XYZ file of N, CA, C and O in Angstrom:
476
model
N 83.936 135.221 -16.276
C 84.113 134.812 -14.898
C 85.376 135.476 -14.351
O 86.407 135.493 -15.001
N 85.276 135.990 -13.147
C 86.410 136.681 -12.545
C 87.490 135.681 -12.122
O 87.230 134.486 -11.975
N 88.691 136.202 -11.923
C 89.802 135.360 -11.478
C 89.507 134.723 -10.123
O 89.853 133.564 -9.894
N 88.875 135.481 -9.222
C 88.533 134.940 -7.905
C 87.585 133.748 -8.020
O 87.752 132.743 -7.330
N 86.595 133.861 -8.890
C 85.653 132.759 -9.079
C 86.351 131.561 -9.716
O 86.088 130.419 -9.343
N 87.248 131.832 -10.648
C 88.012 130.746 -11.283
C 88.849 130.010 -10.238
O 88.894 128.778 -10.222
N 89.507 130.753 -9.369
C 90.329 130.153 -8.321
C 89.476 129.322 -7.366
O 89.872 128.232 -6.955
N 88.304 129.851 -7.022
C 87.393 129.109 -6.149
C 86.963 127.803 -6.807
O 86.948 126.752 -6.167
N 86.595 127.888 -8.069
C 86.165 126.681 -8.794
C 87.268 125.629 -8.814
O 87.009 124.448 -8.564
N 88.480 126.038 -9.107
C 89.603 125.097 -9.133
C 89.843 124.484 -7.756
O 90.095 123.283 -7.633
N 89.763 125.303 -6.730
C 89.950 124.826 -5.368
C 88.850 123.825 -4.990
O 89.131 122.750 -4.451
N 87.609 124.161 -5.297
C 86.490 123.270 -4.999
C 86.649 121.947 -5.737
O 86.419 120.879 -5.174
N 87.041 122.024 -7.003
C 87.211 120.799 -7.794
C 88.350 119.934 -7.255
O 88.267 118.705 -7.270
N 89.397 120.569 -6.755
C 90.504 119.814 -6.172
C 90.051 119.078 -4.901
O 90.364 117.906 -4.704
N 89.287 119.747 -4.068
C 88.761 119.116 -2.858
C 87.835 117.967 -3.225
O 87.919 116.878 -2.638
N 86.959 118.184 -4.189
C 86.038 117.133 -4.629
C 86.817 115.938 -5.170
O 86.484 114.786 -4.886
N 87.879 116.186 -5.912
C 88.709 115.117 -6.454
C 89.319 114.277 -5.330
O 89.251 113.045 -5.347
N 89.905 114.937 -4.345
C 90.529 114.224 -3.227
C 89.477 113.460 -2.430
O 89.661 112.271 -2.117
N 88.376 114.123 -2.106
C 87.314 113.474 -1.327
C 86.719 112.289 -2.082
O 86.446 111.238 -1.491
N 86.563 112.414 -3.383
C 86.042 111.313 -4.198
C 87.004 110.135 -4.204
O 86.578 108.972 -4.167
N 88.293 110.426 -4.246
C 89.290 109.353 -4.212
C 89.301 108.643 -2.867
O 89.537 107.431 -2.808
N 89.036 109.363 -1.800
C 88.913 108.723 -0.492
C 87.692 107.803 -0.497
O 87.764 106.648 -0.068
N 86.580 108.316 -1.004
C 85.347 107.522 -1.033
C 85.489 106.257 -1.876
O 84.953 105.209 -1.522
N 86.229 106.342 -2.962
C 86.384 105.181 -3.842
C 87.470 104.219 -3.350
O 87.613 103.129 -3.894
N 88.232 104.629 -2.356
C 89.295 103.785 -1.846
C 90.616 103.945 -2.579
O 91.593 103.272 -2.261
N 90.674 104.843 -3.561
C 91.918 105.075 -4.292
C 92.954 105.787 -3.428
O 94.143 105.681 -3.671
N 92.474 106.543 -2.451
C 93.341 107.266 -1.526
C 92.969 106.834 -0.120
O 91.779 106.753 0.211
N 93.971 106.570 0.694
C 93.726 106.137 2.060
C 93.170 107.247 2.936
O 93.282 108.438 2.603
N 92.616 106.856 4.049
C 92.015 107.796 5.000
C 93.053 108.809 5.490
O 92.798 110.010 5.506
N 94.214 108.319 5.886
C 95.232 109.214 6.434
C 95.804 110.111 5.344
O 95.871 111.327 5.501
N 96.190 109.523 4.250
C 96.790 110.295 3.155
C 95.817 111.353 2.634
O 96.177 112.520 2.441
N 94.576 110.959 2.411
C 93.563 111.893 1.928
C 93.261 112.987 2.936
O 93.095 114.152 2.576
N 93.217 112.608 4.209
C 92.964 113.599 5.259
C 94.098 114.600 5.344
O 93.870 115.795 5.533
N 95.315 114.116 5.188
C 96.459 115.026 5.193
C 96.359 116.018 4.035
O 96.613 117.211 4.198
N 95.972 115.528 2.870
C 95.818 116.411 1.705
C 94.722 117.444 1.940
O 94.893 118.627 1.636
N 93.592 116.999 2.478
C 92.485 117.925 2.718
C 92.797 118.902 3.847
O 92.382 120.059 3.798
N 93.552 118.457 4.827
C 93.982 119.369 5.897
C 94.866 120.464 5.316
O 94.700 121.647 5.629
N 95.789 120.073 4.465
C 96.699 121.037 3.853
C 95.929 122.038 2.986
O 96.154 123.238 3.066
N 95.013 121.532 2.183
C 94.278 122.405 1.266
C 93.296 123.305 2.023
O 92.930 124.378 1.530
N 92.897 122.900 3.228
C 91.929 123.697 3.992
C 92.454 125.093 4.302
O 91.672 126.026 4.485
N 93.770 125.249 4.328
C 94.359 126.558 4.626
C 94.148 127.565 3.492
O 94.367 128.755 3.682
N 93.707 127.068 2.356
C 93.416 127.962 1.234
C 92.009 128.549 1.325
O 91.663 129.435 0.559
N 91.207 128.028 2.261
C 89.844 128.517 2.447
C 89.828 129.577 3.542
O 90.673 129.576 4.428
N 88.826 130.450 3.488
C 88.723 131.453 4.545
C 88.223 130.802 5.832
O 87.837 129.639 5.856
N 88.229 131.572 6.893
C 87.874 131.068 8.212
C 86.483 130.471 8.321
O 86.236 129.600 9.156
N 85.561 130.911 7.497
C 84.192 130.395 7.530
C 84.117 128.921 7.163
O 83.152 128.253 7.487
N 85.098 128.434 6.473
C 85.082 127.076 5.950
C 85.881 126.092 6.795
O 85.848 124.892 6.561
N 86.615 126.588 7.776
C 87.523 125.736 8.541
C 86.809 124.583 9.250
O 87.361 123.503 9.366
N 85.589 124.799 9.714
C 84.845 123.728 10.387
C 84.622 122.527 9.472
O 84.587 121.389 9.939
N 84.481 122.767 8.183
C 84.258 121.686 7.228
C 85.461 120.743 7.143
O 85.315 119.589 6.739
N 86.617 121.242 7.532
C 87.856 120.470 7.408
C 88.417 120.041 8.767
O 89.512 119.472 8.840
N 87.683 120.283 9.816
C 88.164 120.036 11.170
C 88.574 118.570 11.381
O 89.618 118.289 11.974
N 87.779 117.632 10.910
C 88.099 116.218 11.066
C 89.413 115.872 10.362
O 90.253 115.153 10.911
N 89.600 116.404 9.163
C 90.814 116.102 8.407
C 92.058 116.681 9.090
O 93.111 116.050 9.113
N 91.900 117.852 9.673
C 93.004 118.469 10.395
C 93.339 117.662 11.649
O 94.515 117.456 11.970
N 92.321 117.180 12.331
C 92.527 116.332 13.502
C 93.277 115.058 13.124
O 94.250 114.670 13.785
N 92.843 114.413 12.065
C 93.494 113.171 11.616
C 94.930 113.446 11.203
O 95.842 112.679 11.546
N 95.150 114.532 10.496
C 96.504 114.905 10.090
C 97.400 115.041 11.320
O 98.503 114.493 11.371
N 96.921 115.723 12.311
C 97.694 115.943 13.532
C 97.915 114.641 14.312
O 99.021 114.360 14.766
N 96.850 113.855 14.448
C 96.927 112.627 15.242
C 97.707 111.502 14.566
O 98.059 110.520 15.215
N 97.952 111.638 13.274
C 98.635 110.565 12.538
C 100.048 110.951 12.115
O 100.676 110.226 11.343
N 100.550 112.063 12.632
C 101.852 112.529 12.139
C 103.015 111.596 12.483
O 104.091 111.714 11.925
N 102.781 110.629 13.372
C 103.823 109.653 13.685
C 103.721 108.387 12.845
O 104.525 107.470 12.997
N 102.742 108.344 11.952
C 102.541 107.152 11.119
C 103.186 107.341 9.746
O 103.049 108.388 9.130
N 103.865 106.296 9.312
C 104.595 106.346 8.037
C 103.643 106.071 6.876
O 103.183 104.956 6.681
N 103.363 107.124 6.126
C 102.486 107.050 4.960
C 103.248 107.634 3.772
O 103.880 108.680 3.891
N 103.162 106.996 2.625
C 103.763 107.544 1.416
C 105.256 107.293 1.303
O 105.781 106.315 1.851
N 105.952 108.181 0.611
C 107.373 107.976 0.293
C 108.276 107.849 1.520
O 109.338 107.237 1.447
N 107.869 108.402 2.636
C 108.696 108.313 3.841
C 108.895 106.866 4.293
O 109.841 106.550 5.010
N 108.014 105.970 3.837
C 108.124 104.556 4.211
C 109.421 103.937 3.698
O 109.910 102.965 4.266
N 109.997 104.516 2.660
C 111.250 104.001 2.101
C 112.400 104.062 3.102
O 113.393 103.356 2.952
N 112.270 104.891 4.111
C 113.347 105.103 5.077
C 113.153 104.319 6.376
O 113.935 104.471 7.304
N 112.105 103.522 6.439
C 111.815 102.756 7.650
C 112.271 101.308 7.483
O 112.212 100.739 6.383
N 112.670 100.679 8.588
C 113.025 99.255 8.591
C 111.759 98.422 8.419
O 110.668 98.813 8.862
N 111.909 97.269 7.789
C 110.756 96.398 7.514
C 110.006 96.015 8.790
O 108.780 95.975 8.798
N 110.721 95.749 9.859
C 110.080 95.362 11.119
C 109.223 96.510 11.662
O 108.124 96.299 12.176
N 109.753 97.712 11.558
C 109.015 98.882 12.027
C 107.802 99.160 11.142
O 106.748 99.567 11.627
N 107.960 98.926 9.837
C 106.826 99.129 8.923
C 105.693 98.162 9.230
O 104.514 98.525 9.129
N 106.038 96.952 9.594
C 105.005 95.974 9.950
C 104.198 96.479 11.144
O 102.962 96.369 11.163
N 104.870 97.039 12.127
C 104.181 97.613 13.291
C 103.362 98.832 12.878
O 102.241 99.036 13.345
N 103.942 99.656 12.001
C 103.239 100.845 11.509
C 101.964 100.445 10.766
O 100.924 101.078 10.931
N 102.062 99.394 9.967
C 100.900 98.959 9.180
C 99.725 98.569 10.075
O 98.568 98.858 9.750
N 100.014 97.942 11.193
C 98.951 97.583 12.141
C 98.339 98.845 12.735
O 97.108 98.979 12.808
N 99.177 99.785 13.126
C 98.681 101.051 13.681
C 97.851 101.809 12.642
O 96.801 102.367 12.963
N 98.350 101.838 11.414
C 97.646 102.540 10.332
C 96.279 101.915 10.083
O 95.268 102.618 9.968
N 96.240 100.591 10.023
C 94.968 99.906 9.779
C 93.968 100.200 10.897
O 92.801 100.510 10.630
N 94.417 100.132 12.133
C 93.532 100.426 13.270
C 93.067 101.886 13.255
O 91.897 102.180 13.501
N 93.984 102.780 12.963
C 93.673 104.201 12.908
C 92.626 104.476 11.825
O 91.626 105.158 12.065
N 92.860 103.933 10.632
C 91.938 104.188 9.517
C 90.580 103.539 9.761
O 89.555 104.117 9.403
N 90.568 102.383 10.385
C 89.300 101.728 10.704
C 88.496 102.580 11.688
O 87.284 102.749 11.535
N 89.185 103.134 12.670
C 88.527 103.972 13.678
C 87.860 105.194 13.052
O 86.743 105.555 13.405
N 88.538 105.839 12.116
C 88.040 107.093 11.538
C 87.249 106.929 10.244
O 86.634 107.881 9.766
N 87.245 105.740 9.685
C 86.713 105.543 8.325
C 85.293 106.086 8.137
O 85.044 106.866 7.214
N 84.367 105.674 8.974
C 82.967 106.069 8.769
C 82.787 107.581 8.854
O 82.090 108.184 8.032
N 83.428 108.204 9.826
C 83.337 109.659 9.966
C 83.942 110.365 8.752
O 83.384 111.353 8.258
N 85.064 109.865 8.280
C 85.715 110.483 7.119
C 84.849 110.332 5.875
O 84.660 111.302 5.123
N 84.303 109.153 5.655
C 83.461 108.945 4.470
C 82.236 109.853 4.507
O 81.879 110.466 3.490
N 81.606 109.957 5.656
C 80.438 110.846 5.783
C 80.823 112.304 5.563
O 80.098 113.052 4.893
N 81.953 112.709 6.118
C 82.405 114.096 5.958
C 82.757 114.380 4.501
O 82.445 115.461 3.985
N 83.373 113.417 3.830
C 83.681 113.585 2.397
C 82.403 113.749 1.582
O 82.327 114.633 0.719
N 81.411 112.920 1.852
C 80.132 113.030 1.124
C 79.502 114.413 1.341
O 79.038 115.044 0.390
N 79.493 114.857 2.594
C 78.916 116.173 2.902
C 79.680 117.294 2.206
O 79.084 118.214 1.645
N 80.989 117.207 2.251
C 81.829 118.238 1.634
C 81.614 118.284 0.124
O 81.470 119.365 -0.459
N 81.552 117.137 -0.506
C 81.309 117.081 -1.953
C 79.957 117.711 -2.284
O 79.838 118.524 -3.197
N 78.945 117.343 -1.516
C 77.596 117.898 -1.748
C 77.603 119.418 -1.633
O 77.053 120.131 -2.488
N 78.224 119.927 -0.585
C 78.269 121.375 -0.373
C 79.006 122.083 -1.513
O 78.533 123.091 -2.037
N 80.153 121.550 -1.874
C 80.959 122.218 -2.893
C 80.334 122.104 -4.279
O 80.425 123.040 -5.077
N 79.711 120.981 -4.575
C 79.022 120.867 -5.867
C 77.894 121.889 -5.970
O 77.683 122.480 -7.029
N 77.187 122.116 -4.879
C 76.128 123.138 -4.853
C 76.724 124.516 -5.098
O 76.190 125.315 -5.875
N 77.848 124.790 -4.447
C 78.496 126.091 -4.620
C 79.050 126.262 -6.032
O 79.043 127.374 -6.565
N 79.513 125.175 -6.637
C 79.993 125.256 -8.021
C 78.839 125.647 -8.940
O 78.994 126.504 -9.815
N 77.691 125.028 -8.741
C 76.516 125.354 -9.561
C 76.170 126.837 -9.393
O 75.938 127.550 -10.375
N 76.169 127.307 -8.150
C 75.846 128.713 -7.904
C 76.881 129.650 -8.536
O 76.505 130.673 -9.117
N 78.135 129.306 -8.429
C 79.186 130.143 -9.032
C 79.066 130.201 -10.546
O 79.210 131.251 -11.149
N 78.782 129.063 -11.161
C 78.701 129.041 -12.631
C 77.414 129.662 -13.129
O 77.387 130.208 -14.220
N 76.346 129.606 -12.323
C 75.097 130.261 -12.729
C 75.225 131.769 -12.677
O 74.620 132.469 -13.470
N 76.044 132.262 -11.759
C 76.277 133.711 -11.655
C 76.947 134.250 -12.913
O 76.858 135.427 -13.199
N 77.583 133.369 -13.673
C 78.311 133.804 -14.859
C 77.417 133.948 -16.072
O 77.799 134.539 -17.063
N 76.234 133.339 -16.002
C 75.320 133.389 -17.159
C 74.678 134.737 -17.338
O 74.573 135.560 -16.555
């Protein structure tokens, strides 16, 4: 298997891992979307549409305290942030879950095709 195919496989598996964690609830909608938005830049332009929702969420949630940055916020402000975060994630949840399922399906198909080319 060529280095390019190996890199693609690793990238696809990383996306599947993140998307699966979103689906299982191990990773939040915002946090997972931010990760998938970031990783989308490793894909060529043909794939950008697949990550459009995650990029939108990343952009629209940049004022929300998620992850380690919460350590620097006052408790009163975090309480307000938590309400905003819950409302935000509820609004996007169904679309994100559907997009994650679609993305996993597409990438799993491509993984099969990539590995079959090696036989």
